[in-house]
Coordinates of N, CA and C in Angstrom, one line a residue:
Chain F
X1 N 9.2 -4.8 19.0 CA 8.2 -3.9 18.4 C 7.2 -4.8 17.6
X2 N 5.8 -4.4 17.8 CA 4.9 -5.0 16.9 C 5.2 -4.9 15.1
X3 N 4.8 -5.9 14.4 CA 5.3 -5.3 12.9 C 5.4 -6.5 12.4
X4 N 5.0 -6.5 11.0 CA 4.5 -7.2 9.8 C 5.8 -7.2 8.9
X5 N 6.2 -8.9 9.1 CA 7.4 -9.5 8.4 C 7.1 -10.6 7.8
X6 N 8.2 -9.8 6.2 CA 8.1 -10.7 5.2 C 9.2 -11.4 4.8
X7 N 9.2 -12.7 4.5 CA 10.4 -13.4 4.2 C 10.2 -14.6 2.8
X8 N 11.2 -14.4 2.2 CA 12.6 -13.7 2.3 C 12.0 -12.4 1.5
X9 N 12.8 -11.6 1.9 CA 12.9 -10.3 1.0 C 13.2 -10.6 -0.7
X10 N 13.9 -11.0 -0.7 CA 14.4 -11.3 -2.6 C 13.9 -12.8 -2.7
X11 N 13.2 -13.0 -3.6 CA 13.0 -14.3 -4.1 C 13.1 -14.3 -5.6
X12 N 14.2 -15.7 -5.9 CA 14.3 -15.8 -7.6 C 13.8 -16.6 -8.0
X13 N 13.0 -17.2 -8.5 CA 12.3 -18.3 -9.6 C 12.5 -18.4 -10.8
X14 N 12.3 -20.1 -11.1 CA 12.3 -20.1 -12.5 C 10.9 -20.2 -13.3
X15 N 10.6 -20.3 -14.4 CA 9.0 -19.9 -14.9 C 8.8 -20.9 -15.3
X16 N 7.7 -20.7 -14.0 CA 6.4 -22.5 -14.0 C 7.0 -23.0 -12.7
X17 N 7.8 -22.8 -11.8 CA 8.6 -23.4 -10.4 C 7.0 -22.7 -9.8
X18 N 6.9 -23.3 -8.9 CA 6.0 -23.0 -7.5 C 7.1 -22.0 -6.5
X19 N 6.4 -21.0 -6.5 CA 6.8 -20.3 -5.2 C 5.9 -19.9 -4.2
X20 N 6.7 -19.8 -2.8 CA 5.8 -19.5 -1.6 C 6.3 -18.4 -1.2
X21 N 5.8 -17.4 -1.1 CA 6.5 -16.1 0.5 C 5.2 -16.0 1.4
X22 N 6.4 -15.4 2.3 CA 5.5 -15.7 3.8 C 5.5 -14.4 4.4
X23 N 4.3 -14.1 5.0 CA 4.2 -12.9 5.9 C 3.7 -13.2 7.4
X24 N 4.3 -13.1 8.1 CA 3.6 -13.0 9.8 C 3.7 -11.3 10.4
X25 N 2.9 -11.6 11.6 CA 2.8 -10.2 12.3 C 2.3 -10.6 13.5
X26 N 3.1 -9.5 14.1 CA 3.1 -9.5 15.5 C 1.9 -8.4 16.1
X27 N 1.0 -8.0 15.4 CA 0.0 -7.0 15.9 C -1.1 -7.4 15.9
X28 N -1.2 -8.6 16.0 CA -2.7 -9.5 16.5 C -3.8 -8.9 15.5
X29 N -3.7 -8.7 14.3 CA -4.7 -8.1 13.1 C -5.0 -8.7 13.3
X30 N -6.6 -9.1 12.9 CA -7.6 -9.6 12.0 C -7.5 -9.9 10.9
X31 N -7.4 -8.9 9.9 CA -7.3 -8.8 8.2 C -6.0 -8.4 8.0
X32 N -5.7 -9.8 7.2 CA -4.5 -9.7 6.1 C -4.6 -9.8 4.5
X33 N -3.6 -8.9 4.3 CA -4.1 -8.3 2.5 C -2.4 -8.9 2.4
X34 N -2.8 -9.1 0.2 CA -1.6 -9.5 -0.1 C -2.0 -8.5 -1.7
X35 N -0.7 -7.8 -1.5 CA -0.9 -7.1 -2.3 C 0.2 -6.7 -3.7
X36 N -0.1 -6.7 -5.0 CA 1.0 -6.8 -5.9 C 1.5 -5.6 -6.5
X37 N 3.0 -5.1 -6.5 CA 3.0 -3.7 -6.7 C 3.9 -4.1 -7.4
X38 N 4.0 -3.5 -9.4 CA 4.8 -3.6 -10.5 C 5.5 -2.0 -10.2
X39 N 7.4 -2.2 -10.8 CA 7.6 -0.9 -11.1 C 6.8 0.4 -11.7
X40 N 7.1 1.4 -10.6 CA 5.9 2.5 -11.1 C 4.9 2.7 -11.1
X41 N 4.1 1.3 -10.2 CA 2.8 1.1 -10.6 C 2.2 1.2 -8.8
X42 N 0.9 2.1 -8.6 CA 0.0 1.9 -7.1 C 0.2 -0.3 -7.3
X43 N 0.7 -0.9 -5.8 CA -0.1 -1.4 -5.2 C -1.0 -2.0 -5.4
X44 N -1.5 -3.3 -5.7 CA -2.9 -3.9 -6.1 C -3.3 -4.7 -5.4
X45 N -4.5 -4.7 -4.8 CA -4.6 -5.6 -4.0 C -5.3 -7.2 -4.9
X46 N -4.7 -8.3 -4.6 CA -4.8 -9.6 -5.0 C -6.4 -10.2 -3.5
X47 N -5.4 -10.5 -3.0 CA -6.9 -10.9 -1.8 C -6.5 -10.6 -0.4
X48 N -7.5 -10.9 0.9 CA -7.6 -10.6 2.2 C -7.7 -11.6 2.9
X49 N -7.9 -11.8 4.0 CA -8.7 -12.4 4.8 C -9.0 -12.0 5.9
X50 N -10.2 -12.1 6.4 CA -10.7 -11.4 7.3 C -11.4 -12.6 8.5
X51 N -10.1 -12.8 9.3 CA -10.1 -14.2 9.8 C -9.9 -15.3 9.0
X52 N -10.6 -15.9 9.1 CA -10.5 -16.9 7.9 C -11.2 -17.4 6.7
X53 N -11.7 -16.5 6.6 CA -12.5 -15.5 5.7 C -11.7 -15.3 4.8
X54 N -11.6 -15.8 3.3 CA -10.7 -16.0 2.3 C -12.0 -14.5 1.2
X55 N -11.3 -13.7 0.6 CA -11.7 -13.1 -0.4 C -10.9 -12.6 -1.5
X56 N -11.8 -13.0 -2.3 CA -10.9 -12.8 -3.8 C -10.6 -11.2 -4.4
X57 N -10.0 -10.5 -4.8 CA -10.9 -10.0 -6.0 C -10.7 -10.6 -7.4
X58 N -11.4 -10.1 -7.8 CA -12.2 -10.3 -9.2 C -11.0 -10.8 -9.8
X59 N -9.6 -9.4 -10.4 CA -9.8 -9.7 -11.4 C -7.9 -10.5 -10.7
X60 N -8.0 -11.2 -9.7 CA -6.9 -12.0 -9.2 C -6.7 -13.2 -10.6
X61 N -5.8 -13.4 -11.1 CA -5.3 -14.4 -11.7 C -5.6 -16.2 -10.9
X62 N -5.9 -16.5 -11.7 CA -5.7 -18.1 -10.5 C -5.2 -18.3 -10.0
X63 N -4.1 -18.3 -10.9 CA -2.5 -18.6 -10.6 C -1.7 -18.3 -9.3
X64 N -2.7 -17.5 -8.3 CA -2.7 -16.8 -7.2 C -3.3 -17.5 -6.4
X65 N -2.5 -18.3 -5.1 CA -3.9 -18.7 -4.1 C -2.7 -18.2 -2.9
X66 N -3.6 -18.3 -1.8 CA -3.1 -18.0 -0.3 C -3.8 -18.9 0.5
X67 N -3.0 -18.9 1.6 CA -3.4 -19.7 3.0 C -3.2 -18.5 4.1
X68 N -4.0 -19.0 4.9 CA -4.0 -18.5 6.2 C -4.1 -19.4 7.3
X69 N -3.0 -20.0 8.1 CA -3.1 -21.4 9.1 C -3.4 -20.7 10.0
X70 N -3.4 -19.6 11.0 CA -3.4 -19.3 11.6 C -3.4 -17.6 11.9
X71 N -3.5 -16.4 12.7 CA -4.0 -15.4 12.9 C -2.5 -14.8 12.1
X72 N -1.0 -15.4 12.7 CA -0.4 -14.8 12.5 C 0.1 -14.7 11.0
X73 N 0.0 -15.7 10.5 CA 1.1 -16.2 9.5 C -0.2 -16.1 8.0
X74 N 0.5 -15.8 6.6 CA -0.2 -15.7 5.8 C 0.8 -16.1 4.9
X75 N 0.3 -16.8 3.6 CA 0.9 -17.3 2.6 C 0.4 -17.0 1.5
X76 N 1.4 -16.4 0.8 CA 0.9 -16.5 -0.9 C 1.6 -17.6 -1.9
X77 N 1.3 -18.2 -2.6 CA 1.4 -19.4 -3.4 C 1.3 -19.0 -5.1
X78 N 2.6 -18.9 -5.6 CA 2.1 -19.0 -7.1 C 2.4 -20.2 -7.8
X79 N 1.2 -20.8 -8.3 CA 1.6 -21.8 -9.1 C 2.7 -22.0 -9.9
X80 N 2.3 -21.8 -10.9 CA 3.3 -21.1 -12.1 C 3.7 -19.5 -12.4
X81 N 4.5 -19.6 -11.8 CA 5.1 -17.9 -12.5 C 5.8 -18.0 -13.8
X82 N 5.2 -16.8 -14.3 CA 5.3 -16.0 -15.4 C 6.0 -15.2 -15.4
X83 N 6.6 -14.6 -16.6 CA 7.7 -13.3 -16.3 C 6.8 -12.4 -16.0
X84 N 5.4 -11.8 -16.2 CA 5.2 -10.7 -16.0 C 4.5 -10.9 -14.0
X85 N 5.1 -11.9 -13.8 CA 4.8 -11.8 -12.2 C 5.7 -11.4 -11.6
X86 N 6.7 -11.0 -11.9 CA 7.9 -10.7 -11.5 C 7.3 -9.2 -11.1
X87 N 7.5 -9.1 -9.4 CA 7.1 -7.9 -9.0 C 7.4 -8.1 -7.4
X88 N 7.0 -6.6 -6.9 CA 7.1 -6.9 -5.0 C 6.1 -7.0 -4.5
X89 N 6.0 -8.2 -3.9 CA 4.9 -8.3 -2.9 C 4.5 -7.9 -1.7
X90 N 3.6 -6.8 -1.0 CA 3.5 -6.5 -0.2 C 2.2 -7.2 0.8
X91 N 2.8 -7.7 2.0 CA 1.9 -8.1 2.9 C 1.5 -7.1 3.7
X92 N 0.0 -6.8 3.8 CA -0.4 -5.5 5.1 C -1.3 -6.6 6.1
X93 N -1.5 -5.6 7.0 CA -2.4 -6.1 7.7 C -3.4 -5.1 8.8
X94 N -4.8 -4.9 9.0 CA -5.3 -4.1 9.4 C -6.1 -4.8 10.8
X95 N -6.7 -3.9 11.8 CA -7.2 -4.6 13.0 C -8.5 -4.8 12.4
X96 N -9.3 -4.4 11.5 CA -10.6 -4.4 10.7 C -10.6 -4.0 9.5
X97 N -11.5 -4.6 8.7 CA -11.5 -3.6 7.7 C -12.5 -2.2 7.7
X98 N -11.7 -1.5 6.8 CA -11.7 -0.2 7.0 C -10.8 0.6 8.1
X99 N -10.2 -0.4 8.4 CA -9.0 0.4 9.2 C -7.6 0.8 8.4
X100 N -6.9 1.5 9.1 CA -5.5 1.5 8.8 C -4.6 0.4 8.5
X101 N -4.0 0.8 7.3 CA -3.5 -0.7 7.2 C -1.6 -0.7 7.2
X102 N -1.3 -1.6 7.7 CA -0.1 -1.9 8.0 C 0.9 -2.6 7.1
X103 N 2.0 -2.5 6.2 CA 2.6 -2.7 5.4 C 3.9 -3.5 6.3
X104 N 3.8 -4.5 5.2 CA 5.7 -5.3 5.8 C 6.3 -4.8 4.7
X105 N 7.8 -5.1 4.6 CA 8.6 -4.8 3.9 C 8.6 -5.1 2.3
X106 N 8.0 -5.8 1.9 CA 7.6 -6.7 0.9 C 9.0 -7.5 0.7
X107 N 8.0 -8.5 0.1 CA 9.6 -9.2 -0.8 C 9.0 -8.9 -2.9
X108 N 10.6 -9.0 -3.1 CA 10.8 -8.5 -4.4 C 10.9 -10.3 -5.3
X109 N 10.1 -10.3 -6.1 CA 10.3 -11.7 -6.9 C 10.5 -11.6 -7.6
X110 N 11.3 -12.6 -8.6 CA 12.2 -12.2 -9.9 C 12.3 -13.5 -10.2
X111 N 11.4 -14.1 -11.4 CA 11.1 -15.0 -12.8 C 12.1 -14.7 -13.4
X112 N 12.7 -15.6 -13.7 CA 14.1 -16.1 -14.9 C 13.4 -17.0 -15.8
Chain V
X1 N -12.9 6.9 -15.8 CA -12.1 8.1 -14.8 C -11.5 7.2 -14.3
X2 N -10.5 6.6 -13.5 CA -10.0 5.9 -12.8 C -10.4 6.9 -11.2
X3 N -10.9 5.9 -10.5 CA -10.8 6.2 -9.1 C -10.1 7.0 -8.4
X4 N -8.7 7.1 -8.2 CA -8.2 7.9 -7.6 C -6.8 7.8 -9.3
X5 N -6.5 9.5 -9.3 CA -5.6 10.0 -10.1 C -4.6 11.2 -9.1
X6 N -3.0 10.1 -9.4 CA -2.4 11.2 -8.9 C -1.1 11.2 -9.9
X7 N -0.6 12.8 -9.9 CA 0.6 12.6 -10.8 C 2.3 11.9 -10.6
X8 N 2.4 11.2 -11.0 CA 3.6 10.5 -10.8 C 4.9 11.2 -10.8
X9 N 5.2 12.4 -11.0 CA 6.2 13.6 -11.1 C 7.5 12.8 -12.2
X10 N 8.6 13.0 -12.0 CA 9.2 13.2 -10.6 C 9.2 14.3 -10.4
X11 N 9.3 14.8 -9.1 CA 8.9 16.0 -8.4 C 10.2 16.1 -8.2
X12 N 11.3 17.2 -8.0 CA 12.5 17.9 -7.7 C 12.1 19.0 -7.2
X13 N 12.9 19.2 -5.8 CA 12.8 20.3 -5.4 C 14.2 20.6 -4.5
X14 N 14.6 21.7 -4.1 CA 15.7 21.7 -3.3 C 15.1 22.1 -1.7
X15 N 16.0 22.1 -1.2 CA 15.9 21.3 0.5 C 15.5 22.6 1.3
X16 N 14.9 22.2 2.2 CA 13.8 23.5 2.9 C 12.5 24.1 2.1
X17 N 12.3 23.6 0.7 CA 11.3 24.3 -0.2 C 10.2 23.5 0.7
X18 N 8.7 24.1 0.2 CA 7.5 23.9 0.3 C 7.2 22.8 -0.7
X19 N 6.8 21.5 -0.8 CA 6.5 20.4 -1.2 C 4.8 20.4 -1.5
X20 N 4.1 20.3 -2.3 CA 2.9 20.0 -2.2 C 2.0 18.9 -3.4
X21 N 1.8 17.8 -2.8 CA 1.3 16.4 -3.4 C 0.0 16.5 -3.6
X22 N -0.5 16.0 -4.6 CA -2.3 15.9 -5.3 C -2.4 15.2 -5.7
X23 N -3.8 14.2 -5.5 CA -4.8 13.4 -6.2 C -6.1 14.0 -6.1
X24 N -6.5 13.2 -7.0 CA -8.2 13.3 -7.3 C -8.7 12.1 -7.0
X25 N -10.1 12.2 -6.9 CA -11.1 10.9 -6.5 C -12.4 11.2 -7.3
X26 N -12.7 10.5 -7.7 CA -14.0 10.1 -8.6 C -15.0 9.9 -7.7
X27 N -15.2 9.3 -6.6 CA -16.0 9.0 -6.1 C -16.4 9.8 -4.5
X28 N -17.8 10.4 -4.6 CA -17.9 11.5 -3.8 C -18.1 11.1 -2.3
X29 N -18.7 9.2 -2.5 CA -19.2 8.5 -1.4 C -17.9 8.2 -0.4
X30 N -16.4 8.8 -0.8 CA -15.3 8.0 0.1 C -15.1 8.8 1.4
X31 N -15.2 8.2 2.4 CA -14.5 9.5 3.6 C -13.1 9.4 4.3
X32 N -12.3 8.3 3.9 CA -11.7 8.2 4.7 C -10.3 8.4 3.9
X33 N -9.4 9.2 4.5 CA -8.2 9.4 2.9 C -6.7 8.8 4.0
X34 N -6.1 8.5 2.9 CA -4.9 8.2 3.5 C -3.5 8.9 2.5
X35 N -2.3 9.0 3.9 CA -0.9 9.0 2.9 C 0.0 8.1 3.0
X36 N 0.3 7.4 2.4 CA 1.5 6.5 2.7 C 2.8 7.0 1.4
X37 N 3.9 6.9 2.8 CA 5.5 7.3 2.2 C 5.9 5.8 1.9
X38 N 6.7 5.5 0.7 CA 7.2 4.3 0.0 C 8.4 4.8 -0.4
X39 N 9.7 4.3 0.2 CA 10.9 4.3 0.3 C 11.3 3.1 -0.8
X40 N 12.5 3.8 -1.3 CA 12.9 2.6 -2.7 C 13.0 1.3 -2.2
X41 N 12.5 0.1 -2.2 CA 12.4 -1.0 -2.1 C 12.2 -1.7 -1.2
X42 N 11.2 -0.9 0.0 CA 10.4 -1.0 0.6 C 9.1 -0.9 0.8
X43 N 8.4 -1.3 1.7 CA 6.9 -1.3 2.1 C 6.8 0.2 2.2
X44 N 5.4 0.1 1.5 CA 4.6 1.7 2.5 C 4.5 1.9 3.9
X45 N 4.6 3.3 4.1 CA 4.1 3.1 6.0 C 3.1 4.7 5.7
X46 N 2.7 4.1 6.6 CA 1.6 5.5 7.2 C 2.1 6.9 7.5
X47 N 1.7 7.6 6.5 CA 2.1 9.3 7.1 C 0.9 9.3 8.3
X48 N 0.1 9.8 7.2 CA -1.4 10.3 7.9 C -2.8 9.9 7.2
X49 N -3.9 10.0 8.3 CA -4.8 9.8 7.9 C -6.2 10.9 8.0
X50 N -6.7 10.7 7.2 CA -8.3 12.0 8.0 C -9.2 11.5 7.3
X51 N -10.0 12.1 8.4 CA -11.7 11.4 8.1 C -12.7 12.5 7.4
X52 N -12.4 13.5 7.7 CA -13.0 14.8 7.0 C -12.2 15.8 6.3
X53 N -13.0 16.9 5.6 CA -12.5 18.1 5.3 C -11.6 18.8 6.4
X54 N -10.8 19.5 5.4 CA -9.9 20.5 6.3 C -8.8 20.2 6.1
X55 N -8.2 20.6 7.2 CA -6.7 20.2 7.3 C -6.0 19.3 8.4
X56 N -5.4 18.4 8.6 CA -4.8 18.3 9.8 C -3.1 17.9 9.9
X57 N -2.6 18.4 10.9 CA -1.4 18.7 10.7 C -0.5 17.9 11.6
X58 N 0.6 17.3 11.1 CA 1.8 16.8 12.1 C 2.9 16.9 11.7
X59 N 3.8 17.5 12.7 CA 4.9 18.3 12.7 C 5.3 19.3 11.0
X60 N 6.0 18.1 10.4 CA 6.2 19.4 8.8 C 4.9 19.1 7.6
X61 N 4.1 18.3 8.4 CA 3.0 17.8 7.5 C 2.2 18.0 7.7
X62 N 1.2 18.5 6.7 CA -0.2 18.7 6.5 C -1.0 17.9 5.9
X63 N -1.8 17.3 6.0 CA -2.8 16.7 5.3 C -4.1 17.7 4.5
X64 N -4.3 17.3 3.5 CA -5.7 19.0 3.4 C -6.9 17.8 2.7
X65 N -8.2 17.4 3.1 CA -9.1 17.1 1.9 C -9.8 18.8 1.5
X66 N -10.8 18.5 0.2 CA -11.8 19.2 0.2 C -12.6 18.3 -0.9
X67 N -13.6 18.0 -0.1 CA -14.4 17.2 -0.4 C -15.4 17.3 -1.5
X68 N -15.7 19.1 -1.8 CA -16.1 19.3 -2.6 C -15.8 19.4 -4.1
X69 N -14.6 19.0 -4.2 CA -13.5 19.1 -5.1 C -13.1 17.6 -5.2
X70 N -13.0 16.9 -4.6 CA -12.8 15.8 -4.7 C -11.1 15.7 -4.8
X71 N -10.7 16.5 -3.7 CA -9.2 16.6 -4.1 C -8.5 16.7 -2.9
X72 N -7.2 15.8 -2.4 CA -6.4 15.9 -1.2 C -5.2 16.2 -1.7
X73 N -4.8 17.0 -0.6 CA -3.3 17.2 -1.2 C -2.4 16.9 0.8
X74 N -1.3 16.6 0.5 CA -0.4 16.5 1.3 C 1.1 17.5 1.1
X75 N 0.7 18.3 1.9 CA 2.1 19.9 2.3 C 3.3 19.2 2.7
X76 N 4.5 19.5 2.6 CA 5.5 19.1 3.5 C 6.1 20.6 3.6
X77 N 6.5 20.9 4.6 CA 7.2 22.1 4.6 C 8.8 22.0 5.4
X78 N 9.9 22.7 4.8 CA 11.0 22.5 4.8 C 11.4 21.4 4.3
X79 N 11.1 20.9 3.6 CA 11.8 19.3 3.1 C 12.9 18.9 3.5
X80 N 13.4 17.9 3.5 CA 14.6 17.2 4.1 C 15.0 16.8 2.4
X81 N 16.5 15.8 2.6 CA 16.5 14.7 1.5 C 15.9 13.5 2.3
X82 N 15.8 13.2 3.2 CA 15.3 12.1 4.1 C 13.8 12.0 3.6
X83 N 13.2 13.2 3.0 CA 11.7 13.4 2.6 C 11.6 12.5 1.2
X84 N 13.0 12.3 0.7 CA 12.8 11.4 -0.8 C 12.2 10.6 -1.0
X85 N 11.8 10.2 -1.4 CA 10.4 9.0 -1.3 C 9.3 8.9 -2.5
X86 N 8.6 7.9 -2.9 CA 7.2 8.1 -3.2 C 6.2 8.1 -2.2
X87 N 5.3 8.9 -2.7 CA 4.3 9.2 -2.0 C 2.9 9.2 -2.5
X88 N 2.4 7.8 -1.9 CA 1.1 7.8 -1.9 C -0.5 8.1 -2.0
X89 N -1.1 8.7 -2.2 CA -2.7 8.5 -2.0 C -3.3 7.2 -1.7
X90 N -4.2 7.0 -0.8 CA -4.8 5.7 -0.7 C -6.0 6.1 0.0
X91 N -7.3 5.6 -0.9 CA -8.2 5.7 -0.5 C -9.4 4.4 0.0
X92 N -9.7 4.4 1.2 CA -10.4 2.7 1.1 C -11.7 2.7 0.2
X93 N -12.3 1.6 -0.6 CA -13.2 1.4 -0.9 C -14.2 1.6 -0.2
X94 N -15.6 2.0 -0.9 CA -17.6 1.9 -0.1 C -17.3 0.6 0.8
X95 N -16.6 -0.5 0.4 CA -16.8 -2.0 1.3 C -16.1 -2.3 2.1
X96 N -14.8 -1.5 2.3 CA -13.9 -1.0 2.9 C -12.6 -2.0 3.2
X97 N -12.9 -3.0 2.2 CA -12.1 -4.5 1.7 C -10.6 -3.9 1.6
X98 N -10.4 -3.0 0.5 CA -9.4 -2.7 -0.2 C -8.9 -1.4 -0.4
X99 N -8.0 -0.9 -0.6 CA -7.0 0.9 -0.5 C -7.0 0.8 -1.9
X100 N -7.8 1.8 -2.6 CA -7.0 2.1 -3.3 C -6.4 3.1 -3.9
X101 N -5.4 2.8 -4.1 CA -4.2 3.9 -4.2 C -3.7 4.2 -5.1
X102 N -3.3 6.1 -5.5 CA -3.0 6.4 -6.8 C -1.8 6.0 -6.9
X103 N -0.9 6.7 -8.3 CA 0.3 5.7 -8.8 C 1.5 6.2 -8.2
X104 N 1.3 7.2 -7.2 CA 2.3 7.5 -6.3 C 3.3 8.5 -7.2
X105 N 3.8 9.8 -6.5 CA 4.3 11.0 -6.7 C 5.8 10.6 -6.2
X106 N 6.6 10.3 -7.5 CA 8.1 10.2 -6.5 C 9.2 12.2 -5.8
X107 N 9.6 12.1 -4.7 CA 9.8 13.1 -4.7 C 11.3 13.2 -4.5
X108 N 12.0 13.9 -4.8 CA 13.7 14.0 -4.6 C 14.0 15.6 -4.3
X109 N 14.4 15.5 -2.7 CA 15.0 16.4 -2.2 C 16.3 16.8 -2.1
X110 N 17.1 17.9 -2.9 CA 18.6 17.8 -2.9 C 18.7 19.0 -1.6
X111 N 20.2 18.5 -1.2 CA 20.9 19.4 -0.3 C 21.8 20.2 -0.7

C-alpha cells in the first residue's frame, strides 16, 4: 500500500543532542510538510517542500532545518533541543499544493 | 480572531447518538474545507473533504459548509466507540502552502 512512513516512532534526546527523524513515502508526492503538534494543541506546520523547493514559515525556530535528498525521503534536523520541543512530529505529504494532504504516523520526541 | 476556531470538548456521548462537530473561519476568501480524524498517538487521516456549500455525505458522515456563516460542521450518525477520536478542522491557506487547522474536538463514545 502507498503511505507515508515515519521512523522511529519514539525518539528520546538529551537537551542540546542533535536529532534526526525521517519520513519517506511511497505515493510519488511532490510536497512534503513537516509539521509540529504539542499536547492538545492543532498541528503546526514548520516547513514544505515543493520539490526541492525548501520553504520556511515565518515564525519556524532556527533550530529547525530539513533536507530533502530526494522525492521520497524527507528529514527534519534539530540542532539543539529544548524541553519545550518535546512534541510529535508529523510528516504529510500532498501531490500539489492545495491538495489533500497525507499524514504518517508521526513520531513522538521526548527531551530529557 | 484566530483563523479557524473549534471547540476542544471533550465531547461524550453514548453509542448510536447523533455526534455533531464545529468550527469557525475568519476568513471568507477559503474554499476548500477539510476533516481529519486523529487517533491517540497517531497521525491524522482524511475523513472528508468539500469544496463548496452544502452537504456531502459518506456512509455515517456528513460534511455541511455554509459559507455564509463562515461555519462547517461534521455529523456522525450512530456513533461507534471506534468513532473515539479527535477531530479536526483543517482549512488550506489563500497560498495554499499550509492546513490550517483548529485545536481539534476530542470525542468519546461509550458502549
Amino acid at each position: 500500500d502507498a503511505m507515508v512512513i515515519q521512523n522511529p516512532r519514539y525518539q528520546v534526546t538529551q537537551f542540546g543532542k542533535p536529532v534526526t527523524l525521517s519520513c519517506s513515502q511511497t505515493l510519488n508526492h511532490n510536497v512534503m510538510y513537516w509539521y509540529q503538534q504539542k499536547s492538545s494543541q492543532a498541528p503546526k506546520l514548520l516547513f514544505h517542500y515543493y520539490d526541492k523547493d525548501f520553504n520556511n514559515e515565518a515564525d519556524t525556530p532556527d533550530n529547525f532545518q530539513s533536507r530533502r535528498p530526494n522525492t521520497s525521503f524527507c528529514f527534519l534536523d534539530i540542532r539543539s533541543p529544548g524541553l519545550g520541543d518535546a512534541a510529535m512530529y508529523l510528516c504529510a505529504t500532498s501531490p500539489r499544493v492545495q491538495e489533500t494532504q497525507y499524514f504518517g504516523p508521526g513520531t513522538r520526541l521526548l527531551v530529557l | 480572531q484566530k483563523e479557524v476556531e473549534q471547540d476542544p470538548g471533550p465531547l461524550s456521548v453514548p453509542e448510536g447518538a447523533i455526534v455533531s462537530l464545529n468550527c469557525t473561519y475568519s476568513n471568507s476568501a477559503f474554499q476548500y474545507f477539510m476533516w481529519y480524524r486523529q487517533y491517540s498517538r497517531k497521525g491524522p487521516e482524511l475523513l472528508m473533504y468539500t469544496y463548496s456549500s452544502g452537504n456531502k455525505e459518506d456512509g455515517r458522515f456528513t460534511a455541511q459548509v455554509d459559507k455564509s456563516s463562515k461555519y462547517i460542521s461534521l455529523f456522525i450518525r450512530d456513533s461507534q466507540p471506534s468513532d473515539s477520536a479527535t477531530y479536526l478542522c483543517a482549512i488550506p491557506n489563500q497560498a495554499g502552502t499550509a492546513l490550517i487547522f483548529g485545536k481539534g474536538t476530542t470525542l468519546s463514545v461509550s458502549s
